CSV table of C-alpha atoms in Angstrom, one decimal:
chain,number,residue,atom,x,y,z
A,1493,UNK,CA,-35.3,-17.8,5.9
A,1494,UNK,CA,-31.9,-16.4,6.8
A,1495,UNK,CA,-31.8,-14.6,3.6
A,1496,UNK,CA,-35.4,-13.0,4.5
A,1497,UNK,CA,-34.1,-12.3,7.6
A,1498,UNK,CA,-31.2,-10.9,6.6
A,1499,UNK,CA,-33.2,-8.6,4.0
A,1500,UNK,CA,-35.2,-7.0,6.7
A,1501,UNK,CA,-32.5,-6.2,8.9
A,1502,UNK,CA,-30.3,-4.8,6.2
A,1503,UNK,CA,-27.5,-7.1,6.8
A,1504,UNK,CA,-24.6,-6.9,4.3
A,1505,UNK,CA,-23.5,-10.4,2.8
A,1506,UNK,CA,-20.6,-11.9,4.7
A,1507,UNK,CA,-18.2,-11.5,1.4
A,1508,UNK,CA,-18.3,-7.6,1.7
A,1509,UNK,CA,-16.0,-7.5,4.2
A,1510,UNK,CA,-12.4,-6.2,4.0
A,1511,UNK,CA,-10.6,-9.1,2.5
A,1512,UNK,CA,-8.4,-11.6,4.7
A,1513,UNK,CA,-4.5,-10.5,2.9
A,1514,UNK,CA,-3.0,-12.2,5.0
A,1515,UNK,CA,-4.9,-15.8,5.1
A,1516,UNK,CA,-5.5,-15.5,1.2
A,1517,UNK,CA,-1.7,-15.0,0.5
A,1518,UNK,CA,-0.5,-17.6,3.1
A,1519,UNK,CA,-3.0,-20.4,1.8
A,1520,UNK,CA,-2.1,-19.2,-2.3
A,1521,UNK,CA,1.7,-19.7,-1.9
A,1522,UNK,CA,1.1,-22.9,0.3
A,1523,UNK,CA,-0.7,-23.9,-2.7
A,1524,UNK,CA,2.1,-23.2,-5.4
A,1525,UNK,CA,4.7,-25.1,-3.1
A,1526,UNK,CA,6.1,-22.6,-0.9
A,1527,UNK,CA,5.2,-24.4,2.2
A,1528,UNK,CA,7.3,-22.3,5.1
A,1529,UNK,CA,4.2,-19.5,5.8
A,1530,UNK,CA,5.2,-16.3,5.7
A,1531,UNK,CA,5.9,-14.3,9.3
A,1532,UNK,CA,3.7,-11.1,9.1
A,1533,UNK,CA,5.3,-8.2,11.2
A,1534,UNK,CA,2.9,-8.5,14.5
A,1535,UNK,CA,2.8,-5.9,17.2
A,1536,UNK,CA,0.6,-5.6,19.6
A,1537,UNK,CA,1.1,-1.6,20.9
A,1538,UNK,CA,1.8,1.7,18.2
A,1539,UNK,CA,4.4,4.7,18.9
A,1540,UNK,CA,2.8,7.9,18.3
A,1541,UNK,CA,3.1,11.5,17.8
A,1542,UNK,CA,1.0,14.3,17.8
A,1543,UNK,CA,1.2,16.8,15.2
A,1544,UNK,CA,3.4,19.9,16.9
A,1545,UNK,CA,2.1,22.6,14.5
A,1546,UNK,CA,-1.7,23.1,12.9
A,1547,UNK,CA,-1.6,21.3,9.5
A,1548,UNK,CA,-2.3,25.4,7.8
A,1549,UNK,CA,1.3,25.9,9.3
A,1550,UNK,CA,3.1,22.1,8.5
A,1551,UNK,CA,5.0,20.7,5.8
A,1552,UNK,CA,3.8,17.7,4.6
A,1553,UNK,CA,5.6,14.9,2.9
A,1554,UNK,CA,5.1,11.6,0.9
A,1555,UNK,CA,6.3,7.8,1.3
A,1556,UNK,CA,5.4,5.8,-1.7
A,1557,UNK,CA,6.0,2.2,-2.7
A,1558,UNK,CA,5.4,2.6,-6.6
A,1559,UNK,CA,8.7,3.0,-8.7
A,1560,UNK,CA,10.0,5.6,-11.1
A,1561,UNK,CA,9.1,4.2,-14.7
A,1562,UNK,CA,12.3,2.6,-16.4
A,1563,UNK,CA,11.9,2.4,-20.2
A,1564,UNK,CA,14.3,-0.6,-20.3
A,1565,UNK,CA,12.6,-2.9,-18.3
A,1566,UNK,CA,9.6,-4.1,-19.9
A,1567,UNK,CA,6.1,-3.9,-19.9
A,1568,UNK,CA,4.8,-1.3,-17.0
A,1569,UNK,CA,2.0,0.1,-18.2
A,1570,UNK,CA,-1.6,0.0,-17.3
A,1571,UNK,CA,-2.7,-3.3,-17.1
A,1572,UNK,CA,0.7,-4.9,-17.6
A,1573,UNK,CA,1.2,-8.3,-15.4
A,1574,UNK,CA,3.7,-8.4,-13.0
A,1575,UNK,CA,7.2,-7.1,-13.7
A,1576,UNK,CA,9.7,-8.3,-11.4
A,1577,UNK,CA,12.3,-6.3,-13.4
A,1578,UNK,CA,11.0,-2.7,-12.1
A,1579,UNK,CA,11.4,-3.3,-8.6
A,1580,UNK,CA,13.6,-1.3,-6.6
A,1581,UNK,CA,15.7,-2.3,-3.4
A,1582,UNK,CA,16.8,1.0,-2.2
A,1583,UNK,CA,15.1,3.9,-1.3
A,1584,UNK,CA,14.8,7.1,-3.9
A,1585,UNK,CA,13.8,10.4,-3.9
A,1586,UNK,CA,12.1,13.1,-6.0
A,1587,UNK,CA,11.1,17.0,-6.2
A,1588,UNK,CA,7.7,17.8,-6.0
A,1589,UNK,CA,7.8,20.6,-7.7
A,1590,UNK,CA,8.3,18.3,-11.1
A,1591,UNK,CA,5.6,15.7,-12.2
A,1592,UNK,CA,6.6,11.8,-11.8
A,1593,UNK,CA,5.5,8.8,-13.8
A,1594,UNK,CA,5.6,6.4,-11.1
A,1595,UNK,CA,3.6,3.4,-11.7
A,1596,UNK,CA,3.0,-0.4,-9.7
A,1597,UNK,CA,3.8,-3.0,-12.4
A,1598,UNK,CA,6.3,-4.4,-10.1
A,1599,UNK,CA,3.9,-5.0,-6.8
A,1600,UNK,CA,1.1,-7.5,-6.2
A,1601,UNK,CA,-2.2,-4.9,-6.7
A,1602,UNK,CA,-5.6,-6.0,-7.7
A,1603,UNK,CA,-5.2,-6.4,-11.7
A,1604,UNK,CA,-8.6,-7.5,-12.0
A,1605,UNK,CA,-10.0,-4.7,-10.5
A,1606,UNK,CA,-7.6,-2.4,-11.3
A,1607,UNK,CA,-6.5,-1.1,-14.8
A,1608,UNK,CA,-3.4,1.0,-13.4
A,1609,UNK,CA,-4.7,3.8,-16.0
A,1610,UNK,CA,-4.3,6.9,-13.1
A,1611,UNK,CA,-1.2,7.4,-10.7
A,1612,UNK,CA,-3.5,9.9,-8.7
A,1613,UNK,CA,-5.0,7.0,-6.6
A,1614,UNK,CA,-1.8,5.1,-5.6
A,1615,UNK,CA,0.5,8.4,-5.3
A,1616,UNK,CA,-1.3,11.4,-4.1
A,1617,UNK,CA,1.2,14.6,-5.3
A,1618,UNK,CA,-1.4,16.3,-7.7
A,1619,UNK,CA,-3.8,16.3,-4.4
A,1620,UNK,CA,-1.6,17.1,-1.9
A,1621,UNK,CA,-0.6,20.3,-4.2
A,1622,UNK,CA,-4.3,21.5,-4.6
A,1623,UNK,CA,-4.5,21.2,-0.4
A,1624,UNK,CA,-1.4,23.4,-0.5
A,1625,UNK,CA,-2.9,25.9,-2.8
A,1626,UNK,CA,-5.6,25.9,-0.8
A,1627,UNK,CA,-4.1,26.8,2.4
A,1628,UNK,CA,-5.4,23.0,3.8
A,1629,UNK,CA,-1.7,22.3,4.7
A,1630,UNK,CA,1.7,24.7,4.6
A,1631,UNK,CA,3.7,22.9,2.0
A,1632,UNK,CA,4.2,19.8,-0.2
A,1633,UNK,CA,7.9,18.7,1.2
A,1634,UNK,CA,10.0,19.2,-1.1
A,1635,UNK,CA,11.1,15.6,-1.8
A,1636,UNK,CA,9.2,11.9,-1.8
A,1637,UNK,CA,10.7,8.7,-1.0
A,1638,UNK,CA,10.5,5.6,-2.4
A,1639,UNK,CA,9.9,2.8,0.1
A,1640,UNK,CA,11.4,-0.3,-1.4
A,1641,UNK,CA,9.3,-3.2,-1.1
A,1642,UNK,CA,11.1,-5.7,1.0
A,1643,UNK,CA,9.9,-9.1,2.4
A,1644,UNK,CA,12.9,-8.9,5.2
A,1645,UNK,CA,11.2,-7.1,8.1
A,1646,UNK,CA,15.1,-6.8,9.2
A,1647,UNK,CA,16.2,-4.5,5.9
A,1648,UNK,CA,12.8,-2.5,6.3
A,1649,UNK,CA,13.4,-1.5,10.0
A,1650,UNK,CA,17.4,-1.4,10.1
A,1651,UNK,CA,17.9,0.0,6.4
A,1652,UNK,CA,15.1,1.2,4.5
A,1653,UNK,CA,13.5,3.5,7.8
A,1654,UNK,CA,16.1,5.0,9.0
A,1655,UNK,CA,17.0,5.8,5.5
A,1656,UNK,CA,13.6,7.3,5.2
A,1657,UNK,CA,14.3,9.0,8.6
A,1658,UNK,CA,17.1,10.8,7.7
A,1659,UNK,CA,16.0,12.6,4.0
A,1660,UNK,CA,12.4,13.6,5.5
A,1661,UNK,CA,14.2,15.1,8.3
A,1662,UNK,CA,16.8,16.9,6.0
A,1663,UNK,CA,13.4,18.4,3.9
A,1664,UNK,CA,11.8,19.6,7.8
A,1665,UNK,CA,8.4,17.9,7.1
A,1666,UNK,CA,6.4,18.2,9.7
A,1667,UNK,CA,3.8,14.8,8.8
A,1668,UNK,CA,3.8,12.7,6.5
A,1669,UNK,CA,1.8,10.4,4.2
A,1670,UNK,CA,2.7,6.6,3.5
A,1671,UNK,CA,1.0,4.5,0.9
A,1672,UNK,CA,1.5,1.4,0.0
A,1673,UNK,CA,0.1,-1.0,-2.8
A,1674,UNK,CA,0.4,-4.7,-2.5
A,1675,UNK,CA,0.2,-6.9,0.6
A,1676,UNK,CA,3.5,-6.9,1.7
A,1677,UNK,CA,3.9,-3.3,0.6
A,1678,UNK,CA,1.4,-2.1,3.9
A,1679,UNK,CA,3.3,-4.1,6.0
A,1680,UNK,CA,6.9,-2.5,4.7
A,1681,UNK,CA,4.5,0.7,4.8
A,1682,UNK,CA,3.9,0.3,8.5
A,1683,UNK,CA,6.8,-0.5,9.3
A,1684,UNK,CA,8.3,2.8,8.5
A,1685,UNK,CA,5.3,4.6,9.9
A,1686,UNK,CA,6.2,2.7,13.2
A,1687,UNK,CA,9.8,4.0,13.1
A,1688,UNK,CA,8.8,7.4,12.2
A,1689,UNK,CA,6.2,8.2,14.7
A,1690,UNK,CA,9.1,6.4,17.3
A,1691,UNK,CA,11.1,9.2,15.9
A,1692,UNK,CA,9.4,12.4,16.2
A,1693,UNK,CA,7.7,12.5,12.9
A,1694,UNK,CA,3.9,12.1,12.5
A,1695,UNK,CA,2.4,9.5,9.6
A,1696,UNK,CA,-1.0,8.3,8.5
A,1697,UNK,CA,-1.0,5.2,6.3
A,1698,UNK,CA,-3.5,5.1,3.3
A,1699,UNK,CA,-4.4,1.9,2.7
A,1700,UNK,CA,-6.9,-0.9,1.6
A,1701,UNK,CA,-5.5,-4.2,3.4
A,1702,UNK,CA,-7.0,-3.4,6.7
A,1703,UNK,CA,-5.9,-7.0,8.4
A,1704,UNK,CA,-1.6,-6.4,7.8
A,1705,UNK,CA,-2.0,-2.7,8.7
A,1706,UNK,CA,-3.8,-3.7,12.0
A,1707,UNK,CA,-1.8,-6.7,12.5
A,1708,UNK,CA,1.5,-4.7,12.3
A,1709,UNK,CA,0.0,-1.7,14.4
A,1710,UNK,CA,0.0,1.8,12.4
A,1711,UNK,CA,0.1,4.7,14.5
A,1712,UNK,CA,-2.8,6.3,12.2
A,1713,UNK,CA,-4.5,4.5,9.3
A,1714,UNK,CA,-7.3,5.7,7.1
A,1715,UNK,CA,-8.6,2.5,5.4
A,1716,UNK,CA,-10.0,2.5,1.9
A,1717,UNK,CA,-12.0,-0.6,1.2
A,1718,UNK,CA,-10.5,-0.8,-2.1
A,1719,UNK,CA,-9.0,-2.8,-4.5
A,1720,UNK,CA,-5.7,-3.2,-4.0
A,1721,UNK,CA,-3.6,0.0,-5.7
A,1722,UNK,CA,-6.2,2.6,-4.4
A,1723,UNK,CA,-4.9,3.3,-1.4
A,1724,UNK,CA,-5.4,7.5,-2.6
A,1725,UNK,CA,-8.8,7.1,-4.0
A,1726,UNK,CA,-10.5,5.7,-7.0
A,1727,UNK,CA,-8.8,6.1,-10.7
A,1728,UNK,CA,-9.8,9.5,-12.7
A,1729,UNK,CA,-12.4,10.5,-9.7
A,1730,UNK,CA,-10.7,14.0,-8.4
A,1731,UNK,CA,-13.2,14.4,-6.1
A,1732,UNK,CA,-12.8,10.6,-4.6
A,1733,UNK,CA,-9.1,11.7,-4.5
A,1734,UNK,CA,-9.5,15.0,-3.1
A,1735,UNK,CA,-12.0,13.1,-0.4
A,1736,UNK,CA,-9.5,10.4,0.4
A,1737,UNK,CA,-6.9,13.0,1.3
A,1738,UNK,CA,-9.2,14.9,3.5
A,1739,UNK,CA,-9.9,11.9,5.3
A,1740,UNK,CA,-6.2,11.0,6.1
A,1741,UNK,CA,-5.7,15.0,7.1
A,1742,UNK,CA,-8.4,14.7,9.1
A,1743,UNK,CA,-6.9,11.7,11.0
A,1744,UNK,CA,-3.2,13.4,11.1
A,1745,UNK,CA,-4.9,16.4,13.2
A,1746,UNK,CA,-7.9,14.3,15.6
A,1747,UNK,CA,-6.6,11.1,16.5
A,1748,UNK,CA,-6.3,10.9,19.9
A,1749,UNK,CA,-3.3,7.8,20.4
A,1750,UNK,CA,-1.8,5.1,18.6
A,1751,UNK,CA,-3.3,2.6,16.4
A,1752,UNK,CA,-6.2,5.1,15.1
A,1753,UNK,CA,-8.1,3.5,12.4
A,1754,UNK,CA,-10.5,5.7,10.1
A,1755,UNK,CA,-12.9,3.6,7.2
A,1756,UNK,CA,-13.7,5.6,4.3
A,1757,UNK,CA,-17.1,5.9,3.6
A,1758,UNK,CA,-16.6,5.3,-0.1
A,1759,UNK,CA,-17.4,2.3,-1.5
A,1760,UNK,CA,-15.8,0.8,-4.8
A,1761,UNK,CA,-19.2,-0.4,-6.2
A,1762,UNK,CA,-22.8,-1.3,-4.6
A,1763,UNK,CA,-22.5,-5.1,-4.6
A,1764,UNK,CA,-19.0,-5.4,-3.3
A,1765,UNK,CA,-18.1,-8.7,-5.2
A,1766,UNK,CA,-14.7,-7.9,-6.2
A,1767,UNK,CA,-13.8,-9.0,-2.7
A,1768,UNK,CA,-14.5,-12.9,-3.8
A,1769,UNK,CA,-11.3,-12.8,-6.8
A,1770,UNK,CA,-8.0,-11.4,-5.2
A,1771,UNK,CA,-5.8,-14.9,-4.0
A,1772,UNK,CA,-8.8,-17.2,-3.7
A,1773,UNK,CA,-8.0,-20.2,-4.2
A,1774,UNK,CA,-12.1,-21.2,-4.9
A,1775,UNK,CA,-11.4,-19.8,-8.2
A,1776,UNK,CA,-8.2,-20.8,-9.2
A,1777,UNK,CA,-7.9,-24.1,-11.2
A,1778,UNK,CA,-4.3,-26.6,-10.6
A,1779,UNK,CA,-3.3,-25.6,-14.1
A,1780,UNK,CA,-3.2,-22.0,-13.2
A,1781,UNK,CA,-1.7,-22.6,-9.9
A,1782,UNK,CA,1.4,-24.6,-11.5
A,1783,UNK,CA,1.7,-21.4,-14.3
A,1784,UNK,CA,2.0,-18.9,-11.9
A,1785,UNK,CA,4.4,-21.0,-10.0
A,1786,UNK,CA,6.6,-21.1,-12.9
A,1787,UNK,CA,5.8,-17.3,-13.4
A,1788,UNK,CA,6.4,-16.3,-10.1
A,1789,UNK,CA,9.9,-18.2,-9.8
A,1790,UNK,CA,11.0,-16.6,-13.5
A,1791,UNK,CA,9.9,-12.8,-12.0
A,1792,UNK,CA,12.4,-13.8,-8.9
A,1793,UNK,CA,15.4,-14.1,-11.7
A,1794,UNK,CA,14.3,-10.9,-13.2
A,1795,UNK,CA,14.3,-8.8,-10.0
A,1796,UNK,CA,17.7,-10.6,-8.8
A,1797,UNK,CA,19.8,-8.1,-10.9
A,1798,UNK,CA,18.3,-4.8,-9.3
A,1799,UNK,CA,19.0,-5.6,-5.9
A,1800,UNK,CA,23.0,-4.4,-6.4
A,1801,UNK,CA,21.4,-1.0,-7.1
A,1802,UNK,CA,22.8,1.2,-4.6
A,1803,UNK,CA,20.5,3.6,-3.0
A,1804,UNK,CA,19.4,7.0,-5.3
């Protein structure tokens, strides 16, 4: 009856909704023995700051977690699991005007979902440039940051932002895009957008875990109900890319105040079941559990030697 009922009024099933990060990942590592829960940066009120120029006149810029490939430190290619070894703990910077290879082996994504096979949907240069050359926006900045990845809400807000602060200010962007990847990379993500905005400088966060970017209050967020690692659009679709982008322009110039959230329209597929696998513990046997305890303590030996890196 509830299923006839749901039929004729064209209800959705209760799985396709955006999934609970937060819950998911606090139940999953209660479940492989780390028992303290994890404090999720929580704010209940967003700085904010209107864009001071028309986008056709502003210089835009880009905050990205993914890192710069390093050929000596394993597997990061598409589909590789997760390399502790290529994370970074400082922030870096590029030119735009050169092409990057900057890939997400070292962050949480949706490997199930997501083959890692096209950079264009978790860093958004070759996009930004064709809104350039289109007269959408002024300029590409000429430089994009690297947001390290951090768990410590204290490094992210006393370190990593201000660091962030200080080079997009040196490059005179005008607005700027941050996207993040994994879980804890849209909280570090709005964390810097927070301190940004607080700072004169105008953000909108791409994203795909709706529940951390909400909880942590972006100033502007265009949500992508995507698997994790699509925060710019879906893999080797220009057009989904080029829409994506749009979208968070779009946002940049309309919203009216803080804590502005925009839903794509796109949908990753018609039955929306990927939602049921990322975290959930329904379908992950004890066996499992106790590898990717072991797993997940050997990746935390491999990442220890790159946080000594001093900042690029």
């Amino acid at each position: 009856m509830d299923q006839t009922l749901d039929a004729l009024l064209g209800f959705a099933p209760d799985y396709d909704s955006p999934i609970p990060y937060m819950r998911r990942t606090r139940e999953y590592y209660t479940a492989i023995g780390y028992t303290t829960p994890y404090r999720w940066a929580h704010y209940l009120s967003a700085p904010f700051t209107p864009l001071s120029k028309p986008l056709s006149q502003s210089k835009i810029a880009i905050v990205t977690t993914a890192a710069p490939y390093q050929p000596d430190k394993g597997d990061q290619g598409p589909g590789a699991p997760y390399n502790g070894s290529a994370k970074f703990y400082a922030v870096y910077s590029g030119d735009t005007a050169q092409d990057h290879d900057l890939r997400i082996s070292h962050i949480g994504y949706d490997r199930t979902h997501t083959t890692a096979t096209d950079s264009g949907t978790w860093f958004p240069l070759p996009a930004l440039r064709a809104a350039a050359a289109a007269g959408r926006i002024g300029a590409v900045a000429p430089r994009f940051h690297g947001a390290p990845t951090n768990r410590s809400h204290r490094v992210t807000v006393e370190t990593d932002a201000p660091e962030i602060l200080a080079r997009l200010r040196q490059d005179g962007a005008d607005a700027v895009l941050v996207v993040p990847n994994c879980p804890v990379c849209h909280q570090t993500s709005t964390l810097v957008a927070r301190h940004l905005e607080a700072n004169g400088i105008p953000t909108v966060l791409m994203g795909c875990a709706k529940d951390i970017v909400e909880h942590a209050a972006a100033p502007r967020f265009l949500f992508s109900d995507f698997p994790l690692g699509n925060s710019a659009g879906k893999p080797h679709d220009p057009a989904s890319q080029a829409q994506t982008l749009e979208l968070a322009l779009h946002l940049l110039e309309t919203a009216a105040g803080p804590q502005t959230t925009m839903q794509s329209p796109l949908r990753w597929n018609a039955d929306g079941k990927w939602k049921l696998d990322y975290l959930n513990l329904e379908q992950i046997g004890e066996a499992e559990l106790k590898r990717r305890r072991e797993e997940f303590d050997r990746q935390k030996e491999l990442a220890r030697p790159n946080r000594v890196v001093k900042a690029a």
